[in-house]
Coordinates of C-alpha atoms in Angstrom, one line a residue:
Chain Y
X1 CA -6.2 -23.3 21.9
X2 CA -3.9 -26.1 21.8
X3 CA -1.9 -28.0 18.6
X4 CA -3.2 -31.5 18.2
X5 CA -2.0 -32.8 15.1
X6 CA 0.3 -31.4 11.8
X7 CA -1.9 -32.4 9.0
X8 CA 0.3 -31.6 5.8
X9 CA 4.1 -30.9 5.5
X10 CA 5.4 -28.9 3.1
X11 CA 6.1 -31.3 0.3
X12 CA 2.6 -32.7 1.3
X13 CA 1.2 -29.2 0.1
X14 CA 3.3 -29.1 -2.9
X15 CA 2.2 -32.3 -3.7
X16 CA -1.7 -31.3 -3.6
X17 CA -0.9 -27.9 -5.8
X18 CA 0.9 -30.4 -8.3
X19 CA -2.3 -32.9 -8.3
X20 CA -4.8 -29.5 -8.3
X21 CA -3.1 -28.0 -11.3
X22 CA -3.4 -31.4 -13.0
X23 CA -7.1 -31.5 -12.3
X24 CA -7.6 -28.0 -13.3
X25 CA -5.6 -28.6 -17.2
X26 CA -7.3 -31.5 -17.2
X27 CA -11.0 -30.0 -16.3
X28 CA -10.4 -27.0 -18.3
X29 CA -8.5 -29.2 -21.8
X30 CA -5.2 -26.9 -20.9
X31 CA -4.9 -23.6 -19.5
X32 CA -6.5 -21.1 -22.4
X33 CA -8.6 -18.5 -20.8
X34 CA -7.6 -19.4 -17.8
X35 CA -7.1 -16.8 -14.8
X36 CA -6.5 -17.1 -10.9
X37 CA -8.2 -15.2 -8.3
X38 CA -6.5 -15.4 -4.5
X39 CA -8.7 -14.3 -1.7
X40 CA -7.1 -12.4 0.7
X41 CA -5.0 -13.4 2.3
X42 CA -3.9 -16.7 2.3
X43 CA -5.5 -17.5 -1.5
X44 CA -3.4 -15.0 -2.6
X45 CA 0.3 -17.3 -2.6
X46 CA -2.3 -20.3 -3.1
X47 CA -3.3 -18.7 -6.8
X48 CA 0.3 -17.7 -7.4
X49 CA 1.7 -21.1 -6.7
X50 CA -0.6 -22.7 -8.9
X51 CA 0.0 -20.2 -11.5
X52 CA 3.6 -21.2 -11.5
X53 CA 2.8 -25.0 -11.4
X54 CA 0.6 -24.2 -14.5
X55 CA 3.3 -22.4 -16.1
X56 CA 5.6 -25.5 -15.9
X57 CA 3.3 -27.7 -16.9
X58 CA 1.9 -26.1 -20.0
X59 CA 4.0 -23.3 -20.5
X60 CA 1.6 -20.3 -20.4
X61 CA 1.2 -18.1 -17.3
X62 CA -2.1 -17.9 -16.6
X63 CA -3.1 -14.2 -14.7
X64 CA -3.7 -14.0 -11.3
X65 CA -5.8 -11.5 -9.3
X66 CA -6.6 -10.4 -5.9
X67 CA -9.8 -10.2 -4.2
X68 CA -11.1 -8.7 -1.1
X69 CA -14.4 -10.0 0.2
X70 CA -14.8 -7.9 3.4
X71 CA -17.4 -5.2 1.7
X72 CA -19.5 -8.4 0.8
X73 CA -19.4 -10.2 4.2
X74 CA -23.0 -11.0 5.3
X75 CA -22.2 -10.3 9.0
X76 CA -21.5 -6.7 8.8
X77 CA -23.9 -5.3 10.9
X78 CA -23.2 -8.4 14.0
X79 CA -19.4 -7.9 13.9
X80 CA -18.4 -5.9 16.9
X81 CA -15.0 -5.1 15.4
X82 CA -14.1 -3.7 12.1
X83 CA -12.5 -6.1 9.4
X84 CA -9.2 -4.7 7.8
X85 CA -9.9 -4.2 3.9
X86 CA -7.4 -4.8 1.6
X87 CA -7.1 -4.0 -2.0
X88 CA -8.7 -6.0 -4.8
X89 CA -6.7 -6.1 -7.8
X90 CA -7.7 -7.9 -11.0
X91 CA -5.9 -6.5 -14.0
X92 CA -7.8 -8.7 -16.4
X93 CA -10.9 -8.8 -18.3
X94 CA -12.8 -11.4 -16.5
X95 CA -15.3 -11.5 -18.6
X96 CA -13.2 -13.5 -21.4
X97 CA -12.4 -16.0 -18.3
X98 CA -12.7 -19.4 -16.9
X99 CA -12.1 -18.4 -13.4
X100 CA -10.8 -20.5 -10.4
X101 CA -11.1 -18.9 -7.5
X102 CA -8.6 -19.9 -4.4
X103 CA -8.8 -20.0 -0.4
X104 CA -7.0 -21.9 2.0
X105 CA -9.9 -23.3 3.6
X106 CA -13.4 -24.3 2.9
X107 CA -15.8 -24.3 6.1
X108 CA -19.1 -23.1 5.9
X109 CA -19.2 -21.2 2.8
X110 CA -20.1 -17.3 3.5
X111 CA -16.5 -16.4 2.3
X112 CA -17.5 -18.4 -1.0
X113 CA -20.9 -16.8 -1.3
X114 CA -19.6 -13.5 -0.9
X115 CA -16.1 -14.1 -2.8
X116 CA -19.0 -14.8 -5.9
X117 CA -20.9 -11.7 -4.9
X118 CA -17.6 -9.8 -5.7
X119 CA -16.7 -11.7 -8.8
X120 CA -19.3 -11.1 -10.3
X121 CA -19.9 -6.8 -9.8
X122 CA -16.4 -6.6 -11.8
X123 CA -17.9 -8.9 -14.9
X124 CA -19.4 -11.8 -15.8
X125 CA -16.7 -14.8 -15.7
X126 CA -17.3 -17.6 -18.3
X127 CA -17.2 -19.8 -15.5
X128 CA -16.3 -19.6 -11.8
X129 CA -14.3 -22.5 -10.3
X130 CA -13.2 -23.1 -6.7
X131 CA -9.9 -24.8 -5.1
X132 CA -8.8 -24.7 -1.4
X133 CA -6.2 -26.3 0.4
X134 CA -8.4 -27.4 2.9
X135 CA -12.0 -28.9 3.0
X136 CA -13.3 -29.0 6.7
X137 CA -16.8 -29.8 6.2
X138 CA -19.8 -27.7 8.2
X139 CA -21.5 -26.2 5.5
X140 CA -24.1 -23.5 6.2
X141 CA -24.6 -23.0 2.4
X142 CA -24.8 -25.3 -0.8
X143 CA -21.3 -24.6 -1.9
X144 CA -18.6 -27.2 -2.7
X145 CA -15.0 -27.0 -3.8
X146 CA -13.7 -28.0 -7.7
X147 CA -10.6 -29.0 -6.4
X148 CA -9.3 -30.0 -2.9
X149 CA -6.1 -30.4 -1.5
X150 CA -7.5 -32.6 1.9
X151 CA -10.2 -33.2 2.8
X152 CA -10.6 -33.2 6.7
X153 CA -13.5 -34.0 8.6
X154 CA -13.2 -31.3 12.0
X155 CA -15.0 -30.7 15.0
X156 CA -16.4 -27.3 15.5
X157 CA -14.2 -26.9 18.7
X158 CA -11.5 -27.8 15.9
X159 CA -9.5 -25.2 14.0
X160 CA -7.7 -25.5 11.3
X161 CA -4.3 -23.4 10.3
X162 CA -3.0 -23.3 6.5
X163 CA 0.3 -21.9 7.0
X164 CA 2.2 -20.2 3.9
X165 CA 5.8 -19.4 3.9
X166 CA 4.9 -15.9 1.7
X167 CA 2.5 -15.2 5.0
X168 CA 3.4 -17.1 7.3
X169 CA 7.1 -18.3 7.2
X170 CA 6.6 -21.9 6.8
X171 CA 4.4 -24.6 4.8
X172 CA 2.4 -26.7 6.9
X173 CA -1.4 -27.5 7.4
X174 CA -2.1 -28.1 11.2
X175 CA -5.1 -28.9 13.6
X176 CA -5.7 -27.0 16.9
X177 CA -8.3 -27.7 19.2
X178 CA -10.2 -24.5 21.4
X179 CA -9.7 -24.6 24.8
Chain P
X1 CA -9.3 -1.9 12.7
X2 CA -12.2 0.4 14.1
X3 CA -11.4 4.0 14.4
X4 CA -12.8 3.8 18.3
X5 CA -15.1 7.0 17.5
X6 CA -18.7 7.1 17.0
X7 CA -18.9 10.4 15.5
X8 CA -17.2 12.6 13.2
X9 CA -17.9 16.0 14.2
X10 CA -14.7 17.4 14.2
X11 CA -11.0 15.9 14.9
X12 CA -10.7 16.2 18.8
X13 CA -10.3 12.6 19.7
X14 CA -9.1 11.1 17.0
X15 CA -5.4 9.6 16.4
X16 CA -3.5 10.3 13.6
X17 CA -3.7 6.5 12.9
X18 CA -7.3 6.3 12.8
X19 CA -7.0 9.0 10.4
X20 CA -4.7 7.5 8.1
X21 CA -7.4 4.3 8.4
X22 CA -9.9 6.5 6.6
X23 CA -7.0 7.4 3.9
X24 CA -5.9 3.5 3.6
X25 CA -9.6 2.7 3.4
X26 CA -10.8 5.4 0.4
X27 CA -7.8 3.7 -1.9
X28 CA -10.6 0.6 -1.8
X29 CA -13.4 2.9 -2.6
X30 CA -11.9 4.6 -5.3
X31 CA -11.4 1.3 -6.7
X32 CA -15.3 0.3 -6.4
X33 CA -15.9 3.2 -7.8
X34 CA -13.7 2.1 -10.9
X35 CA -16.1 -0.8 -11.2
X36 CA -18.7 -1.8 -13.6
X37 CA -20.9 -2.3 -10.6
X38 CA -20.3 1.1 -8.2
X39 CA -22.0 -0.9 -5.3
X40 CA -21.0 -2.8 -2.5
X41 CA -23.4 -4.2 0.1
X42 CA -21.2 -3.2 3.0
X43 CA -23.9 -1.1 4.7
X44 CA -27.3 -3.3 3.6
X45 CA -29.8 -2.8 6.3
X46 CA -28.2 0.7 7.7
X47 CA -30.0 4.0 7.5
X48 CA -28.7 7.2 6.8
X49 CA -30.4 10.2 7.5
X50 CA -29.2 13.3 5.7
X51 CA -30.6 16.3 7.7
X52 CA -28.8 19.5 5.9
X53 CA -30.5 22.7 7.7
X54 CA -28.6 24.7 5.3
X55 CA -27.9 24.6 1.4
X56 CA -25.7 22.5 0.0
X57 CA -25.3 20.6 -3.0
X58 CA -21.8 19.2 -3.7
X59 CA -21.8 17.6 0.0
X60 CA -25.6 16.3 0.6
X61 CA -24.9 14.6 -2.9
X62 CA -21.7 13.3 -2.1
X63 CA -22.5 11.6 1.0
X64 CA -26.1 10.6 -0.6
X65 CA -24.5 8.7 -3.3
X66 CA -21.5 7.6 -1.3
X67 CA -24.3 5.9 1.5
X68 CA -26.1 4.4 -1.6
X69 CA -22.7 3.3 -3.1
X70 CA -22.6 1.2 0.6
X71 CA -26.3 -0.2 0.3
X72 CA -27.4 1.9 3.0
X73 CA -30.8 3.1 2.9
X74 CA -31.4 7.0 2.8
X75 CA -33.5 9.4 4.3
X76 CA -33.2 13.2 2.9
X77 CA -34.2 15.9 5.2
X78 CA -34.1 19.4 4.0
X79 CA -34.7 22.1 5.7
X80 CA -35.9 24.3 3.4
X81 CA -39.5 22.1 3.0
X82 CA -40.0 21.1 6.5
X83 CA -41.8 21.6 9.7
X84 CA -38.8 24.2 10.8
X85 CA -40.0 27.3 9.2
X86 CA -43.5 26.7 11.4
X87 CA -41.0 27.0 14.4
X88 CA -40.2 23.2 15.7
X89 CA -36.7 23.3 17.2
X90 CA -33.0 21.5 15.8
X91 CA -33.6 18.5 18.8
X92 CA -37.5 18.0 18.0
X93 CA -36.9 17.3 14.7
X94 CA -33.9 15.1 15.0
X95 CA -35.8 13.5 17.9
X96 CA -39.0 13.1 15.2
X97 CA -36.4 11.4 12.3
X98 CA -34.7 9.6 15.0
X99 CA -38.4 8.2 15.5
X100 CA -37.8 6.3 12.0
X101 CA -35.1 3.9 13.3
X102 CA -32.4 5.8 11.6
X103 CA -28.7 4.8 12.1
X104 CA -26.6 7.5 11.4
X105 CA -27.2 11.3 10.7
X106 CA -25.3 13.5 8.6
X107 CA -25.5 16.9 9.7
X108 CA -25.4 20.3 8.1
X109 CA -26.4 23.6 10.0
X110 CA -25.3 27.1 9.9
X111 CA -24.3 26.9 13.6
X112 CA -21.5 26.4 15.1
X113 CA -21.9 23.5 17.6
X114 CA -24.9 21.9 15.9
X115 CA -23.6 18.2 15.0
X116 CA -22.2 18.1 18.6
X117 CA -26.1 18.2 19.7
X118 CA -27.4 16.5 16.9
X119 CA -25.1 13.6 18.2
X120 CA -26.4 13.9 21.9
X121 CA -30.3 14.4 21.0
X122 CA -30.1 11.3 18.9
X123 CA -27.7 9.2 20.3
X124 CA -26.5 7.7 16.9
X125 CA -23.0 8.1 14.8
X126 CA -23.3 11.5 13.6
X127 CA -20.7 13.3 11.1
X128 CA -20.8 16.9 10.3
X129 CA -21.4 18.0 7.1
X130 CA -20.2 21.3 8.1
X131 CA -21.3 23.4 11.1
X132 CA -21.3 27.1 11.5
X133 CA -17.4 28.3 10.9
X134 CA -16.0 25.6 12.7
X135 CA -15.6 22.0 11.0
X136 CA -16.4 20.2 8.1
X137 CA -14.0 17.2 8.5
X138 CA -14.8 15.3 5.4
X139 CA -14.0 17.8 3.1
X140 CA -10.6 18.2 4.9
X141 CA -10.3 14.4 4.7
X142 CA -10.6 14.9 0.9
X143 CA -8.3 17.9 0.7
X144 CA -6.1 15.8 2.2
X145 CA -6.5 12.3 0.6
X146 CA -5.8 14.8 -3.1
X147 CA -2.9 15.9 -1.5
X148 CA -1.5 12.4 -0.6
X149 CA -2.6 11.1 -4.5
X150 CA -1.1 13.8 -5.9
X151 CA 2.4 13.7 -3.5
X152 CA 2.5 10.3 -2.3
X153 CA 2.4 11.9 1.0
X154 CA 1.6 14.5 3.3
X155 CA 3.5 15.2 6.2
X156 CA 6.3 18.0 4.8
X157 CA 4.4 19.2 2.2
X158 CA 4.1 23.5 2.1
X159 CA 0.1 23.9 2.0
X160 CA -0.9 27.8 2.0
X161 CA -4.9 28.8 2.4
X162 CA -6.2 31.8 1.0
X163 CA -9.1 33.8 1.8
X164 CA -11.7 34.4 4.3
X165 CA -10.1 32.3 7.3
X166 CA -12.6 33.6 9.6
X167 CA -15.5 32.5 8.2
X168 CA -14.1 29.2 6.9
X169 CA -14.9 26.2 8.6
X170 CA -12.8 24.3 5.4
X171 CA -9.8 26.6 6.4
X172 CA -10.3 25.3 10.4
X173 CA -10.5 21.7 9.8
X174 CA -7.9 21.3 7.4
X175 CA -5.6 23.6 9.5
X176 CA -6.2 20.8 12.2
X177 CA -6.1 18.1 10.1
X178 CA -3.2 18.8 8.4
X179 CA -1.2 20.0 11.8
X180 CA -1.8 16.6 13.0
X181 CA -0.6 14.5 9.6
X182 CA 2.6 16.8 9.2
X183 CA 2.3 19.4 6.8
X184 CA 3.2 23.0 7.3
X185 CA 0.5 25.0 7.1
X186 CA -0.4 28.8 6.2
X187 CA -3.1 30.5 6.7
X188 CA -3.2 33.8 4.5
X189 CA -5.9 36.6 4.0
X190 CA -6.8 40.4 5.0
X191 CA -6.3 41.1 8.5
X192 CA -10.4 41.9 8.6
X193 CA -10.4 37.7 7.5
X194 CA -7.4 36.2 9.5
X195 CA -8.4 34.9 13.3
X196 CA -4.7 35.2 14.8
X197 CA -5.3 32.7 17.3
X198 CA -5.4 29.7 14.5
X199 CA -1.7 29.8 14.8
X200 CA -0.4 27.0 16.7
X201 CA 1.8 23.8 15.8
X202 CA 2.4 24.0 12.3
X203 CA 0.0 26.1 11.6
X204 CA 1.2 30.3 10.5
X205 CA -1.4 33.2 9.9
X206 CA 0.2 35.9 7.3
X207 CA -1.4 38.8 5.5
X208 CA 1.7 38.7 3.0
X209 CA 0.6 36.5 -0.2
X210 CA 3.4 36.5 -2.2
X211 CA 5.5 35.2 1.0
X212 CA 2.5 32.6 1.9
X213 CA 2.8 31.1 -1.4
X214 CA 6.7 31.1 -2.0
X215 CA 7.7 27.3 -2.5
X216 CA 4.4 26.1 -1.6
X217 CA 3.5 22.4 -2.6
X218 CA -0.6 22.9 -2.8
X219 CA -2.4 26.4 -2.6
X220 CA -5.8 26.2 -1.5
X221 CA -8.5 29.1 -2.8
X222 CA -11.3 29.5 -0.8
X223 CA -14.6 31.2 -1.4
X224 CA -15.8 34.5 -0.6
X225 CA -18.6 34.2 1.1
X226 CA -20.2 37.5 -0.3
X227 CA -23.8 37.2 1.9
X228 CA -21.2 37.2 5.0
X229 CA -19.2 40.2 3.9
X230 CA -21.9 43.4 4.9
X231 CA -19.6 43.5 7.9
X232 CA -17.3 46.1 6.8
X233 CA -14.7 43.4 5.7
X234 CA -13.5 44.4 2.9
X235 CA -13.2 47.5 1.0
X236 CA -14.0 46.0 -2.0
X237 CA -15.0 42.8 -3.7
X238 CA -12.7 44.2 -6.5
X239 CA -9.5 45.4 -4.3
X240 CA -9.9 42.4 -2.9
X241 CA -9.3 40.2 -6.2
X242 CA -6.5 42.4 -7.1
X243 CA -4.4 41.6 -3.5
X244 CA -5.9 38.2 -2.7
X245 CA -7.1 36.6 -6.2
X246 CA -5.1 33.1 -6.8
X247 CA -4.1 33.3 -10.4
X248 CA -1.4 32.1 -12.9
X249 CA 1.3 35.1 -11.7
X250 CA 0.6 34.2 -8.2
X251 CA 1.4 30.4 -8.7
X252 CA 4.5 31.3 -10.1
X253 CA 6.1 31.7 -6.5
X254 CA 4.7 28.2 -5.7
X255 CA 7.2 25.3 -6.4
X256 CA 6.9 23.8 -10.3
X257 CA 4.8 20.9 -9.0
X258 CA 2.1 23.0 -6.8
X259 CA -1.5 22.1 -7.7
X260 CA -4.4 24.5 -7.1
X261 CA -7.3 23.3 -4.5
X262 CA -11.0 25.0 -3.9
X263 CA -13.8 23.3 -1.7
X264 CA -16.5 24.7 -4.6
X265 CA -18.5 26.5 -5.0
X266 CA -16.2 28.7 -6.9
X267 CA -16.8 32.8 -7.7
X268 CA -14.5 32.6 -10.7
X269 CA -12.2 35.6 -11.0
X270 CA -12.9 36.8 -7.9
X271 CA -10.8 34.7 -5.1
X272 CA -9.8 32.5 -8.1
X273 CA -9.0 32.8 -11.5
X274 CA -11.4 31.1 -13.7
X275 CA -8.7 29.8 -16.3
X276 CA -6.7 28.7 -13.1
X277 CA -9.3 27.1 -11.8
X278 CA -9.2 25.1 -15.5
X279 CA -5.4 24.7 -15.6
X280 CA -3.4 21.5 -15.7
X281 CA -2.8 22.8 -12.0
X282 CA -5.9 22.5 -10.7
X283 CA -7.3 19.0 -8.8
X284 CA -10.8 21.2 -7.8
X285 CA -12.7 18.3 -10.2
X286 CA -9.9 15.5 -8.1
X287 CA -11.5 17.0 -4.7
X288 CA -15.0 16.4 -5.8
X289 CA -14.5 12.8 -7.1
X290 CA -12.3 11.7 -4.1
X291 CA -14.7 13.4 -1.7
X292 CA -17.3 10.4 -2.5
X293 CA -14.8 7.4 -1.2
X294 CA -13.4 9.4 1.1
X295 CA -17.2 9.9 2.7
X296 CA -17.9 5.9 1.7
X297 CA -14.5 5.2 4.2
X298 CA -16.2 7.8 6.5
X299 CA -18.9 5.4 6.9
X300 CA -17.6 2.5 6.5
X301 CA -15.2 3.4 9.3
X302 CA -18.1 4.5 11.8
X303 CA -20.7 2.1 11.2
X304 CA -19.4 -1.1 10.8
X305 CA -18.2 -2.9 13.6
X306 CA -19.7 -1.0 16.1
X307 CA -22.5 -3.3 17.6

């Protein structure tokens, strides 16, 4: 795999969480039963930055949660190694909540479908609302994103890499290309 | 990560990080089991066959509901009503259940060594549900995972067993299990009860109670199994209630924190005080309600990810 292009710096990202928390007060008419949901593991920083960018634009700290997807994944039984699970945590009633759910990026939608799958065994949300970083096309299932950061038409030989400083050590958004 | 095993028949093989995976792993089942909806479709298109060739009820129901809790499908087998009592042998009848695409068997049998060949008849992940005297892994697993709730931790901790160590598969696979995660172990009963070789590693063998329990951290009672004692044993059922009972008095030689374990079923006030057994001290209910994500980790540790 080889780097072909850096797609967003880090002020680029900031930039797109500033305009996504916009969209979302604006969507919502403030941030009143509002909650974020991160799923692992790069939507976890995503929800808490835009909790904070919430926070300064309104003044009221919306809660976030965690969520793990692994136990809903749809390719269980065809993996041939064993996904790490991690801990969901949601420390909220969800079912007073608009909730927007965040990942890093959005590519053929099984995380989605199963991210809803677990959303909706801990309650019934008043709504459900999605926002990556990243929009790379090649849907498999009819699932779009609320709120996008880029937009970037990919190849399938393409990957694309959301790097977070809380997981990664530095913002960036980049394009590689398999070999 | 997978655990690298296809079985869980007893814990030759297995690294003491695999093991802690299955610890790390019930923290996210005990959380789905905190949920409105208990269910998670980890296991959706997976059968399970429970084939228990000797009574149980806390275990077959345990790993029942824990395989249903995954969205695995579920085949009961017990002995009691079935083809055995006209004389059809342990590998013809896994070989006939086998015959129903099943993915995994669970096995109970009263002998020793019986998961081992239930695994090689069949060919699919098998965990023992207890075999004979010598394993039943998932209930150490949830001794274990009550001690590491309850401590934070297990390697250090003072754990003492008490009872009939000979006859006590429980006693043998949390002796290994324990050995291998750190904890000091003692193993205490009569002499008649108390297999000398089991001493190895960590692991002590004492007839001397009030020594085995001094500054202990968790005291495990385990049952007397009465329709194994016409052996000449024991004197008495009641002699031995007065030298080997765990009660209140006894606990006092424990550290201030110690907690009281039993794998069930209990004979109150005979290896175990019956308002112990109801104390503040005790985690026996603890055992039973970790012992279902313990066994959904079991399974989700050996079947998925294994194609």
């Amino acid at each position: 795999m080889h780097h072909k292009a850096q797609i967003l710096d880090a002020h680029e990202m900031k930039r797109a969480m500033t305009r996504i928390a916009h969209e979302i007060l604006e969507r919502n008419k403030g941030a009143a039963d509002l909650a974020l949901v991160g799923i692992h593991t790069r939507g976890i920083p995503l929800a808490e930055q835009l909790a904070q960018k919430i926070a300064e634009l309104e003044g009221i700290q919306v809660p976030t949660g965690k969520l793990d997807i692994t136990l809903y994944r749809d390719d269980l039984s065809e993996i041939s190694r064993q996904p790490i699970i991690r801990r969901t945590e949601i420390n909220f009633d969800i079912g007073t909540k608009k909730i927007v759910l965040l990942d890093d990026v959005l590519f053929t939608g099984r995380t989605i479908r199963a991210a809803l799958d677990a959303l909706t065994d801990l309650g019934r949300p008043k709504s459900i609302q999605l926002a990556v970083m990243v929009d790379r096309g090649h849907r498999e299932l009819p699932i779009r994103a609320d709120y996008v950061g880029k937009n970037l038409p990919t190849s399938k030989t393409e990957v694309v890499k959301v790097k977070l400083a809380e997981t990664d050590g530095e913002d960036v958004v980049e394009l590689w290309e398999l070999e | 990560m997978g655990t690298g095993v296809k079985h869980l028949l007893d814990f030759q093989g297995w690294s003491v990080e695999a093991l802690q995976g299955i610890l790390d792993t019930a923290d996210v089942m005990k959380e789905v089991l905190e949920r409105p909806v208990k269910k998670v479709p980890a296991l959706q298109g997976i059968t399970v066959c429970t084939a228990f060739f000797e009574n149980s009820t806390r275990t077959r129901t345990s790993f029942e509901l824990a395989a249903r809790r995954m969205s695995a499908d579920v085949l009961t087998f017990a002995a009691g009503a079935s083809s055995l009592s006209k004389g059809e042998s342990l590998r013809d009848t896994i070989e006939t259940l086998n015959a129903y695409k099943v993915d995994a068997f669970i096995v109970r049998h009263h002998a020793s060594g019986a998961a081992h060949q239930v695994a090689k008849f069949s060919g699919k992940s098998t965990i023992n549900a207890g075999d004979g005297r010598r394993a039943h892994p998932t209930q150490a697993l949830l001794d274990a995972y009550t001690m590491l709730k309850e401590f934070g931790r297990i390697e250090g901790l003072k754990v003492t067993i008490v009872g009939d160590i000979l006859h006590s598969r429980v006693a043998r696979s949390n002796a290994e299990l324990l050995d291998l995660l750190g904890a000091d172990v003692t193993l205490c009963g009569p002499a008649t009860l108390l297999p000398k070789e089991l001493a190895k590693g960590r692991v002590k063998v004492t007839t001397d109670l009030q020594a085995a329990v001094k500054d202990a951290d968790v005291v495990m009672s385990l049952r007397l199994q009465q329709e194994r004692m016409n052996g000449g044993f024991l004197p008495s059922m009641s002699e031995y209630a007065l030298t080997y009972q765990v009660n209140e008095k006894l606990l006092e030689r424990a550290k201030d924190h110690a907690i009281v374990l039993h794998p069930g079923p209990m004979n109150r006030d005979l290896e175990i005080s019956g308002s112990l057994a109801d104390s503040a001290r005790s985690r026996i209910i603890a055992q039973v309600e970790y012992g279902q994500a313990i066994r959904m980790s079991v399974l989700y540790h050996l079947l998925v990810g294994k194609k």
